[in-house]
XYZ file of C-alpha atoms in Angstrom:
693
model
C -15.092 -24.957 26.130
C -17.160 -23.765 23.396
C -17.121 -25.995 20.263
C -16.913 -22.927 18.095
C -13.742 -21.956 16.155
C -11.299 -19.301 17.381
C -12.094 -17.155 14.305
C -15.887 -17.445 15.007
C -15.529 -16.759 18.747
C -13.383 -13.751 17.816
C -15.496 -12.164 15.024
C -18.992 -13.866 15.259
C -19.767 -15.180 18.779
C -22.917 -16.708 19.465
C -23.164 -15.906 23.210
C -21.348 -13.044 25.115
C -20.667 -12.353 28.718
C -19.913 -8.605 29.846
C -17.871 -8.676 32.989
C -18.025 -5.345 34.720
C -21.136 -4.129 32.838
C -22.567 -1.059 34.457
C -26.133 -0.052 35.216
C -25.343 3.547 34.697
C -25.997 4.323 31.052
C -23.672 7.266 31.271
C -20.501 5.032 31.686
C -18.335 3.462 29.168
C -18.823 0.048 30.790
C -22.685 0.399 30.047
C -21.954 0.660 26.239
C -21.554 -2.713 24.991
C -24.912 -3.896 26.240
C -26.691 -0.740 25.059
C -24.879 -0.839 21.522
C -25.924 -4.580 21.095
C -29.587 -3.896 21.983
C -29.609 -0.906 19.971
C -28.272 -2.688 16.889
C -30.180 -6.006 16.967
C -27.678 -8.421 18.244
C -29.681 -11.736 18.404
C -27.238 -13.767 20.350
C -27.234 -14.354 24.225
C -25.718 -11.343 26.239
C -24.862 -12.023 29.979
C -24.150 -8.816 31.996
C -22.114 -9.772 35.001
C -22.196 -7.402 38.042
C -21.943 -8.781 41.567
C -23.588 -5.614 42.891
C -26.768 -5.538 40.731
C -29.593 -7.829 40.047
C -30.426 -6.192 36.807
C -28.407 -3.973 34.269
C -30.400 -1.686 31.841
C -33.628 -3.715 32.555
C -31.893 -6.939 31.956
C -30.953 -9.903 34.298
C -27.504 -9.505 35.670
C -25.438 -12.359 36.970
C -22.901 -12.045 40.030
C -20.387 -14.207 38.197
C -19.487 -16.215 35.328
C -20.485 -19.284 37.230
C -24.048 -20.704 36.840
C -24.841 -18.719 33.444
C -27.912 -20.230 31.634
C -25.643 -21.453 28.850
C -21.938 -21.381 27.703
C -20.375 -18.355 26.299
C -17.925 -18.053 23.290
C -16.503 -14.643 24.193
C -16.085 -12.687 27.385
C -15.490 -8.826 27.325
C -13.634 -7.752 30.724
C -14.245 -4.288 31.907
C -13.003 -4.477 35.540
C -9.803 -2.991 37.192
C -6.586 -4.560 35.987
C -5.682 -5.860 39.305
C -8.811 -8.096 39.209
C -8.558 -9.361 35.677
C -6.241 -12.439 36.438
C -8.709 -13.873 39.050
C -11.423 -13.825 36.524
C -9.635 -16.019 33.806
C -10.486 -19.320 35.370
C -14.253 -18.384 35.453
C -13.910 -17.459 31.641
C -12.610 -21.111 30.972
C -15.061 -22.582 33.045
C -17.903 -20.552 31.253
C -16.741 -22.241 27.936
C -15.207 -19.018 26.492
C -12.484 -19.266 23.771
C -11.719 -15.556 23.500
C -11.410 -13.010 26.185
C -11.260 -9.298 25.347
C -9.670 -7.180 28.071
C -10.595 -3.555 27.957
C -8.835 -3.117 31.342
C -5.523 -1.183 31.246
C -2.419 -1.127 33.539
C -0.297 -3.684 31.811
C 2.347 -3.863 29.288
C 1.895 -0.122 28.289
C 2.707 1.015 31.833
C 6.367 -0.218 31.845
C 8.354 -3.027 33.072
C 6.093 -4.064 35.858
C 3.065 -4.075 33.753
C 4.900 -6.073 31.064
C 5.559 -8.666 33.685
C 1.849 -8.686 34.796
C 0.833 -9.106 31.270
C 3.221 -11.815 30.565
C 1.825 -13.852 33.491
C -1.626 -13.123 32.537
C -0.864 -14.600 28.929
C 0.894 -17.606 30.553
C -2.305 -18.195 32.664
C -4.566 -17.822 29.729
C -2.742 -20.287 27.565
C -2.740 -22.773 30.434
C -6.597 -22.503 30.576
C -6.926 -22.732 26.931
C -8.082 -19.079 26.405
C -6.962 -16.571 23.778
C -6.663 -12.955 24.870
C -7.479 -9.784 22.798
C -5.697 -6.858 24.587
C -5.246 -5.882 27.316
C -5.980 -2.166 26.634
C -8.261 -3.020 23.877
C -11.428 -0.912 23.100
C -12.993 -3.961 21.564
C -14.452 -5.496 18.486
C -17.614 -5.326 16.354
C -19.486 -7.477 13.998
C -21.662 -4.865 12.008
C -23.823 -7.394 10.239
C -25.016 -9.183 13.365
C -24.758 -6.048 15.884
C -22.353 -7.841 18.033
C -20.659 -4.847 19.400
C -18.133 -5.898 22.071
C -16.573 -2.431 22.254
C -16.905 0.731 24.462
C -16.034 2.995 21.356
C -18.371 5.862 21.090
C -18.604 5.405 17.204
C -21.178 2.717 17.854
C -23.548 5.405 19.416
C -24.871 6.058 16.021
C -28.479 5.449 15.288
C -27.660 3.123 12.411
C -24.436 1.332 11.569
C -23.592 0.747 7.753
C -22.814 -2.735 7.324
C -20.576 -3.473 4.307
C -17.619 -5.555 3.123
C -14.492 -3.799 4.598
C -12.987 -4.990 7.865
C -10.489 -3.010 9.981
C -7.837 -4.175 12.180
C -6.391 -1.123 14.343
C -3.486 -0.940 16.902
C -5.224 2.175 18.030
C -8.570 2.084 19.729
C -9.531 5.698 19.326
C -8.599 5.681 15.693
C -10.883 2.564 14.990
C -13.980 4.690 15.950
C -12.545 7.676 14.045
C -12.054 5.593 10.900
C -15.311 3.880 11.174
C -17.166 7.215 11.412
C -15.173 8.825 8.605
C -15.949 6.011 6.365
C -19.453 5.776 7.208
C -19.989 9.458 6.361
C -18.807 8.422 2.954
C -20.954 5.582 2.400
C -18.412 2.872 3.206
C -19.656 0.007 5.350
C -17.798 -2.419 7.466
C -18.068 -6.042 8.185
C -15.776 -6.395 11.213
C -13.585 -4.061 13.366
C -11.037 -5.206 15.827
C -8.802 -3.110 18.220
C -5.949 -5.301 19.235
C -4.804 -3.221 22.209
C -1.370 -4.284 23.486
C -1.291 -7.501 21.347
C -0.298 -9.576 24.267
C -1.719 -12.743 22.680
C -3.940 -12.267 19.676
C -1.893 -10.262 17.040
C -2.832 -8.328 13.984
C -1.661 -11.211 12.015
C -4.023 -13.552 13.555
C -6.905 -11.312 12.989
C -5.990 -10.802 9.388
C -5.885 -14.607 9.189
C -9.444 -14.976 10.567
C -10.574 -12.181 8.125
C -9.195 -13.981 5.011
C -11.894 -16.783 5.725
C -14.752 -14.286 6.626
C -17.087 -14.329 3.641
C -18.489 -10.861 4.603
C -14.902 -9.361 4.264
C -13.724 -8.283 0.690
C -10.923 -6.036 1.862
C -8.825 -5.639 4.951
C -7.723 -2.353 6.209
C -4.831 -2.035 8.716
C -3.995 0.945 11.078
C -0.696 0.303 12.443
C 1.728 1.862 14.687
C 4.454 -0.891 14.642
C 4.726 -4.667 13.637
C 4.597 -7.341 16.086
C 5.067 -11.026 15.344
C 5.839 -10.217 11.609
C 6.063 -14.114 10.884
C 2.341 -14.694 11.745
C 1.329 -11.489 9.790
C 3.329 -12.643 6.701
C 1.603 -15.857 6.668
C -1.721 -14.241 6.983
C -0.851 -11.562 4.220
C 0.214 -14.504 2.018
C -3.087 -16.153 2.494
C -5.089 -12.891 1.942
C -3.003 -12.448 -1.518
C -3.784 -15.937 -2.563
C -7.518 -15.340 -1.764
C -7.751 -12.191 -3.837
C -8.451 -10.068 -0.731
C -6.618 -6.809 -0.960
C -4.934 -5.501 2.213
C -4.406 -1.774 2.604
C -2.462 -0.134 5.509
C -1.876 3.116 7.006
C 1.196 3.060 9.334
C 2.219 5.787 11.726
C 5.629 7.450 11.304
C 9.205 6.290 11.361
C 10.372 4.254 14.423
C 13.680 4.840 15.960
C 13.796 1.307 17.519
C 17.244 -0.006 17.310
C 18.642 2.591 15.065
C 20.890 3.951 17.891
C 22.739 0.667 17.493
C 23.352 1.067 13.959
C 27.098 1.230 13.097
C 26.849 1.303 9.404
C 25.530 3.854 6.709
C 22.905 1.188 5.946
C 21.257 1.534 9.392
C 20.998 5.244 8.992
C 19.697 5.037 5.448
C 17.171 2.323 6.105
C 15.718 2.384 9.618
C 12.679 0.482 10.874
C 9.960 2.344 8.948
C 11.849 1.546 5.541
C 12.208 -1.953 6.629
C 8.422 -2.127 7.603
C 7.622 -0.503 4.012
C 9.838 -3.346 2.373
C 7.979 -6.079 4.377
C 4.451 -4.565 3.513
C 5.349 -4.526 -0.107
C 6.850 -8.149 -0.033
C 3.500 -9.522 1.110
C 1.414 -7.434 -1.383
C 0.066 -4.622 1.296
C -0.800 -1.313 -0.275
C 0.334 1.378 2.088
C -1.216 4.571 1.807
C 0.091 7.985 2.863
C -3.095 9.712 3.594
C -5.686 8.482 6.205
C -8.746 8.992 3.987
C -7.059 6.776 1.197
C -7.171 3.882 3.615
C -10.876 3.343 2.784
C -11.090 5.296 -0.561
C -8.480 3.013 -2.092
C -10.883 -0.123 -1.236
C -13.121 -0.040 -4.388
C -10.075 0.415 -6.775
C -8.076 -2.382 -5.004
C -11.256 -4.622 -4.970
C -12.398 -4.159 -8.494
C -9.243 -3.910 -10.552
C -6.368 -6.475 -10.621
C -2.949 -5.237 -9.877
C -1.258 -7.687 -12.231
C -0.954 -5.336 -14.967
C 1.031 -2.867 -12.915
C 3.817 -5.383 -12.356
C 4.531 -5.449 -16.069
C 5.980 -2.018 -16.088
C 9.737 -1.702 -15.117
C 10.100 -0.090 -11.732
C 11.725 3.087 -13.261
C 8.861 3.587 -15.809
C 6.108 5.971 -14.426
C 2.554 5.081 -14.562
C 0.645 6.709 -17.569
C -2.742 8.142 -16.525
C -5.177 9.458 -19.117
C -6.940 12.435 -17.470
C -10.322 13.604 -18.794
C -12.211 16.726 -17.107
C -14.993 19.113 -17.008
C -13.015 21.407 -15.006
C -9.457 22.789 -16.134
C -8.445 23.923 -12.514
C -9.627 20.854 -10.892
C -7.684 18.686 -13.263
C -4.570 20.644 -12.729
C -4.392 20.137 -9.142
C -4.628 16.268 -9.617
C -1.998 16.411 -12.394
C 0.477 18.169 -10.059
C -0.165 15.618 -7.409
C 0.388 12.850 -9.851
C 3.811 14.340 -10.821
C 4.667 14.387 -7.065
C 3.916 10.723 -6.748
C 6.032 9.926 -9.746
C 3.173 9.322 -12.249
C 2.683 11.170 -15.521
C -0.528 12.539 -17.246
C -0.188 11.307 -20.843
C -1.554 12.881 -23.970
C -3.596 10.934 -26.477
C -1.629 9.984 -29.585
C -2.536 11.410 -32.836
C -4.208 8.296 -34.341
C -6.374 8.087 -31.129
C -7.428 11.783 -31.541
C -8.247 11.071 -35.301
C -10.277 8.171 -34.174
C -12.264 10.339 -31.877
C -12.756 13.022 -34.515
C -14.072 10.562 -36.914
C -16.686 9.645 -34.202
C -17.711 13.461 -33.652
C -15.634 14.348 -30.825
C -12.991 16.901 -31.064
C -10.084 16.599 -28.658
C -6.364 17.631 -28.639
C -3.049 15.933 -27.910
C -2.552 17.397 -24.632
C -1.992 15.841 -21.117
C -5.632 16.683 -20.067
C -8.389 15.911 -22.279
C -10.826 18.661 -21.556
C -14.369 18.224 -22.338
C -15.952 21.326 -20.866
C -19.022 22.310 -22.923
C -17.499 20.073 -25.658
C -19.184 16.560 -25.240
C -22.432 15.166 -24.697
C -23.100 12.456 -22.139
C -23.080 9.899 -24.787
C -19.774 11.240 -26.259
C -18.149 11.253 -22.760
C -19.330 7.565 -22.237
C -17.729 6.695 -25.711
C -14.504 8.369 -25.021
C -14.189 6.742 -21.626
C -14.745 3.236 -23.051
C -12.010 3.904 -25.665
C -9.644 5.128 -23.102
C -10.220 2.005 -20.780
C -8.972 -0.195 -23.615
C -6.336 2.028 -25.086
C -2.739 0.708 -24.797
C -1.146 3.811 -24.457
C -2.432 4.566 -20.950
C -2.298 2.403 -17.663
C -5.368 4.213 -15.860
C -8.142 6.586 -16.584
C -8.758 9.503 -14.221
C -12.053 11.380 -14.583
C -12.215 14.893 -12.941
C -15.765 16.187 -12.515
C -16.519 19.848 -11.967
C -19.455 21.700 -10.299
C -22.154 19.483 -12.227
C -21.236 16.846 -9.741
C -22.542 19.185 -7.002
C -25.861 20.309 -8.444
C -26.731 17.618 -11.005
C -25.185 14.309 -9.498
C -27.264 11.930 -11.636
C -26.168 13.696 -14.836
C -22.481 14.196 -13.908
C -21.654 10.709 -13.076
C -24.102 8.828 -15.455
C -21.391 8.190 -18.172
C -19.004 6.735 -15.409
C -21.753 4.462 -14.219
C -22.961 3.161 -17.628
C -19.655 2.810 -19.320
C -18.402 -0.701 -19.952
C -15.526 -0.887 -17.534
C -12.802 -3.803 -18.070
C -11.307 -5.177 -14.736
C -7.863 -4.922 -16.213
C -7.588 -0.988 -16.191
C -8.304 1.103 -13.285
C -10.793 4.000 -13.272
C -10.602 6.634 -10.589
C -12.779 9.745 -10.216
C -11.949 12.924 -8.375
C -14.963 15.403 -7.692
C -13.707 19.110 -7.360
C -16.644 20.290 -5.413
C -17.980 18.814 -2.271
C -20.531 16.408 -3.883
C -21.770 13.867 -1.485
C -24.851 12.611 -3.740
C -22.361 12.008 -6.580
C -19.873 10.325 -4.380
C -22.658 8.125 -2.993
C -23.719 7.154 -6.550
C -20.161 6.328 -7.473
C -19.674 4.370 -4.224
C -22.922 2.419 -4.848
C -21.450 1.573 -8.510
C -18.243 0.305 -6.998
C -16.097 2.994 -8.506
C -13.254 4.717 -6.570
C -14.209 8.255 -6.121
C -12.010 10.766 -4.133
C -12.688 13.993 -2.309
C -9.136 15.546 -2.489
C -6.341 15.473 -5.282
C -3.817 14.433 -2.731
C -5.935 11.177 -1.875
C -6.562 10.529 -5.430
C -2.967 10.573 -6.401
C -1.949 8.567 -3.353
C -4.402 5.947 -4.141
C -3.219 5.622 -7.654
C 0.422 5.671 -6.695
C -0.069 2.837 -4.049
C -2.122 0.924 -6.779
C 0.626 1.029 -9.166
C 3.663 0.502 -6.810
C 5.211 -2.769 -7.868
C 3.984 -5.638 -5.865
C 6.951 -7.129 -4.119
C 7.691 -10.855 -3.301
C 8.534 -12.678 -0.125
C 11.986 -13.610 0.678
C 13.685 -15.935 -1.617
C 14.527 -19.521 -0.451
C 18.123 -19.764 0.429
C 20.319 -22.579 1.269
C 22.083 -22.492 4.641
C 25.619 -20.964 4.879
C 27.957 -22.358 7.195
C 29.989 -19.672 9.047
C 33.606 -19.427 7.753
C 36.135 -21.194 10.039
C 38.473 -18.791 11.745
C 36.021 -15.792 11.775
C 34.708 -14.355 15.062
C 31.100 -15.324 15.979
C 30.093 -12.055 17.872
C 30.912 -8.412 17.722
C 32.462 -6.278 14.930
C 34.494 -7.872 12.183
C 37.534 -5.985 10.970
C 37.438 -5.028 7.208
C 39.949 -7.853 6.390
C 37.445 -10.325 8.147
C 34.394 -8.968 6.544
C 36.239 -9.302 3.125
C 36.868 -12.976 3.820
C 33.132 -13.377 4.827
C 32.022 -11.559 1.634
C 34.344 -13.651 -0.500
C 32.989 -17.015 0.951
C 29.361 -15.628 -0.091
C 30.610 -15.099 -3.708
C 31.048 -11.389 -3.793
C 34.173 -10.123 -5.535
C 36.392 -8.244 -3.105
C 39.510 -6.338 -3.832
C 42.703 -8.426 -3.348
C 44.756 -6.905 -0.548
C 47.149 -7.947 2.179
C 47.196 -7.303 5.892
C 50.742 -6.054 6.706
C 52.676 -5.312 9.932
C 52.816 -1.623 10.483
C 56.518 -1.882 11.415
C 57.684 -3.575 8.065
C 54.808 -2.743 5.423
C 56.162 -5.596 3.418
C 53.637 -6.329 0.636
C 53.276 -7.608 -3.012
C 50.423 -5.131 -4.174
C 51.445 -3.344 -7.194
C 51.579 0.641 -6.814
C 49.402 2.739 -6.761
C 47.631 1.333 -3.663
C 45.199 2.223 -0.862
C 46.298 1.765 2.588
C 43.815 1.515 5.601
C 43.875 0.936 9.395
C 42.533 -2.395 10.069
C 40.730 -2.639 13.235
C 37.419 -4.199 14.550
C 37.003 -1.120 16.487
C 36.950 1.253 13.639
C 33.714 0.954 11.740
C 34.080 4.250 9.560
C 37.704 5.011 8.865
C 37.446 7.892 6.506
C 36.090 10.238 9.168
C 39.119 9.305 11.454
C 41.605 9.949 8.684
C 42.557 6.154 8.649
C 42.397 5.868 4.846
C 44.714 6.938 2.136
C 44.337 6.466 -1.668
C 46.511 6.858 -4.646
C 49.961 5.929 -2.751
C 52.494 5.976 -5.312
C 55.566 4.220 -3.701
C 57.015 2.786 -0.443
C 58.312 6.014 1.033
C 54.769 7.636 0.570
C 53.227 4.610 2.071
C 55.348 4.805 5.162
C 54.490 8.475 5.743
C 50.830 7.934 5.020
C 50.856 5.158 7.518
C 52.373 7.050 10.294
C 49.909 9.939 9.867
C 46.928 7.396 9.982
C 48.173 6.030 13.108
C 48.634 9.235 14.712
C 45.271 10.237 13.659
C 43.858 6.931 15.353
C 45.799 7.438 18.445
C 44.446 10.763 18.854
C 40.642 10.137 18.016
C 40.173 6.563 19.050
C 43.028 5.711 21.553
C 41.586 2.471 22.719
C 41.107 1.025 19.043
C 43.045 -2.098 18.827
C 44.952 -2.135 15.698
C 45.237 -5.527 13.574
C 47.616 -4.035 10.871
C 47.468 -2.155 7.814
C 45.393 -3.319 4.954
C 46.950 -2.613 1.461
C 44.881 -2.949 -1.765
C 45.424 -2.143 -5.277
C 43.546 0.974 -6.704
C 40.442 -0.122 -8.516
C 38.762 1.635 -11.462
C 35.075 2.073 -11.612
C 32.170 3.709 -13.449
C 29.877 4.294 -10.261
C 30.052 3.511 -6.608
C 27.203 1.816 -4.911
C 26.461 0.760 -1.291
C 25.348 -2.786 -0.625
C 23.872 -3.213 2.976
C 22.484 -5.832 5.202
C 20.358 -5.350 8.307
C 18.737 -7.641 10.779
C 15.708 -5.531 11.441
C 14.170 -5.897 14.978
C 10.625 -5.857 13.468
C 10.719 -7.590 10.116
C 14.098 -9.558 10.160
C 16.888 -9.692 7.546
C 16.879 -6.834 4.769
C 19.133 -6.038 2.011
C 19.780 -2.577 0.631
C 21.310 -1.350 -2.717
C 21.862 2.419 -2.804
C 24.135 5.334 -4.239
C 27.362 4.704 -2.632
C 30.534 6.498 -1.324
C 31.146 8.825 1.748
C 27.762 10.634 0.887
C 25.595 7.616 0.998
C 23.423 8.855 3.808
C 22.842 12.400 2.158
C 21.369 10.959 -0.854
C 18.041 9.010 -0.353
C 18.570 6.689 -3.400
C 18.157 3.132 -2.516
C 15.943 0.057 -2.892
C 15.264 -2.419 0.037
C 14.054 -5.877 0.102
C 13.573 -8.549 2.676
C 16.549 -10.920 2.401
C 17.595 -13.224 0.895
C 16.842 -12.102 -2.858
C 17.135 -14.034 -6.078
C 18.945 -12.427 -9.119
C 15.463 -11.507 -10.665
C 14.452 -9.441 -7.515
C 18.124 -7.930 -7.607
C 17.673 -6.730 -11.166
C 14.410 -4.977 -9.992
C 16.302 -3.440 -7.194
C 19.004 -1.901 -9.745
C 16.066 -0.425 -11.724
C 14.733 1.344 -8.614
C 18.109 2.952 -7.838
C 18.230 6.227 -9.719
C 22.099 6.390 -9.803
C 22.276 3.018 -11.891
C 20.951 4.962 -14.738
C 24.403 6.260 -15.212
C 25.430 2.736 -16.277
C 22.425 1.602 -17.935
C 22.788 3.823 -21.190
C 21.916 7.252 -19.777
C 23.000 9.840 -22.575
C 25.537 7.491 -23.955
C 27.591 6.936 -20.864
C 29.460 3.736 -20.694
C 27.497 0.537 -19.787
C 28.359 -1.075 -16.544
C 27.967 -4.771 -15.758
C 24.366 -4.892 -14.172
C 24.338 -8.564 -14.277
C 27.501 -8.883 -12.017
C 25.818 -6.291 -9.725
C 22.840 -8.430 -9.613
C 24.800 -11.542 -8.876
C 26.530 -9.673 -6.096
C 23.384 -8.323 -4.510
C 21.871 -11.883 -4.382
C 25.070 -13.355 -3.143
C 25.299 -10.642 -0.331
C 21.793 -11.057 0.720
C 22.619 -14.675 1.690
C 23.885 -13.249 4.981
C 20.284 -14.132 6.089
C 21.200 -17.944 5.760
C 24.102 -18.024 7.958
C 23.983 -20.523 10.689
C 25.309 -20.505 14.148
C 25.558 -16.725 14.272
C 23.048 -13.682 13.896
C 24.557 -10.988 11.808
C 23.089 -7.557 12.831
C 24.406 -5.460 9.981
C 26.867 -5.637 7.278
C 27.898 -3.249 4.544
C 29.951 -2.971 1.254
C 30.698 0.702 0.883
C 31.720 1.254 -1.808
C 30.969 -1.518 -4.269
C 32.603 -0.389 -7.407
C 30.757 -1.336 -10.710
C 32.741 -1.528 -13.789
C 32.310 -2.297 -17.391
C 33.237 -6.018 -16.795
C 32.277 -6.791 -13.268
C 31.864 -5.394 -9.725
C 34.431 -5.413 -6.802
C 33.941 -4.499 -3.157
C 36.627 -2.224 -1.837
C 35.595 -1.516 1.882
C 33.178 -3.334 4.240
C 32.143 -4.206 7.608
C 30.029 -6.616 9.550
C 28.663 -6.620 13.079
C 27.256 -9.851 14.798
C 25.265 -10.152 17.746
């Protein structure tokens, strides 16, 4: 085997073999050799084709056996049925990494998945790492090492730069590279992971963290695989100061059909993935162009300042413009993303006036025909150091198109501190101005949507990985699989330290209890996840006679609508007072693992998308941040003089509940307290469920 490291063999191989290289220049399988010769790859390239003595004018070899020297990386472009027989030769030739362009594996169904698993097992036994199958390849734009059939590399020149791309879509890899190149963004490396049978996105990210030519890492994601490896790589990227920016395709429905709780419906896979990405510092964008347009902002400016604002406080953006209409389009989009264009205070206006520049206390500082280039630069430098705004946005009008040097000169020459971001939106189509700003390391945007998207992502509070949590022994006497009844779930939540309404499980025949009236009565059954819909809950029961009547009605409702439900008894609880109702949810997401949710509670929980989600467990500090993110909690945090709720007790309950992630001997698929009553002097869970694997 080659003495080269895995990362070097993957990203910067010294010698490459192309298995299945074609002599027909029109074919995809001829492209890697053409591309490498076109773009100046200086390493050894060995075309492998048993039917041709030469390929595109170069000596070809009938097999990997007997090559002039060892190879680091083999790119396989033969029918899928022939790949397995080739792996032993790859190992004997010294390869560390084998990229498989061939398809017909995991993407085709169960049989293909079995073939893929066997291929990975064979590769591991041989000491090989596999990229793919179904990978369109990888590229090193600095060396010209293009192990790819992607047509984007047909370009006469490739713009080498400091961005690197990892993509789960082969075709989108080329699309993004070409879009970015048209805007002057150069790349260091690009990798298509294909089916991710062996080498995952996380391993590629980990290799790029150590790559000196990579300053920012871009991800195009369809899903998450091997979240643990990706988490470790993202932690390393964050520690190294390399920003990671991601675009992920839409909401996945994987596993949601099994969800029994409101939590599952409110916070499906995409929400959990979003929580995962935030926890590890990834900036997830909404617009495709923002994926690379955000890079200068993320690379140049520290996000540390954005974490000092409370989650419920909008980012304040100072907007200066030479085009009123263009500025209005951006301000509108800032508002849609939860930011605010902030007006300069009176003392700042006065200070500018003393220096000969007249501005007004308006959310947009309009300098159209009102300022020289020197005054624009002076204003910009003052704004970048002002404490009343968190960012500065410059909106440039038609001068950017016709006088690019003049239009962006103040932006390029101004003294720009690293702790306050500067962004530029060019209202016209102005490629020369964009290029000048790009060369100056200034984040510039072609559309107001991408501009607002980038600023919103930049200012989104950076999350934290799950807190450390002590192991929680499973309470004796509780089932270790399937649904728990509400009574059993209440016992579990008490064990965690969550206050639960004191109640009694009584025999429907006698209804003997010691709970003072008025009371709440519920059918208790492991088979009834949501009792309200079945008419299996009664509140405000004033006396024993009313209780007996209510229980009879509930039992009839259940017999009619859920005749197979096994009834454990009647749960009788006291009526509890509250200021607001919340929902506290836990879910073991199939992609990212344990998550915890806090949201607006009650029967309409799913109708109100008002929640905060984190990877579990969380500590009380993170729980407090979750509280601030949920809009409904404003009602207990001093909103318009309303009574204050006990937010500290709520934070303790969130942190305690999230320790479900630490349970040993069982896997909790989901659990929920809905509602959790928040009061002036504490919280109390009045209904709940839990489902185990």
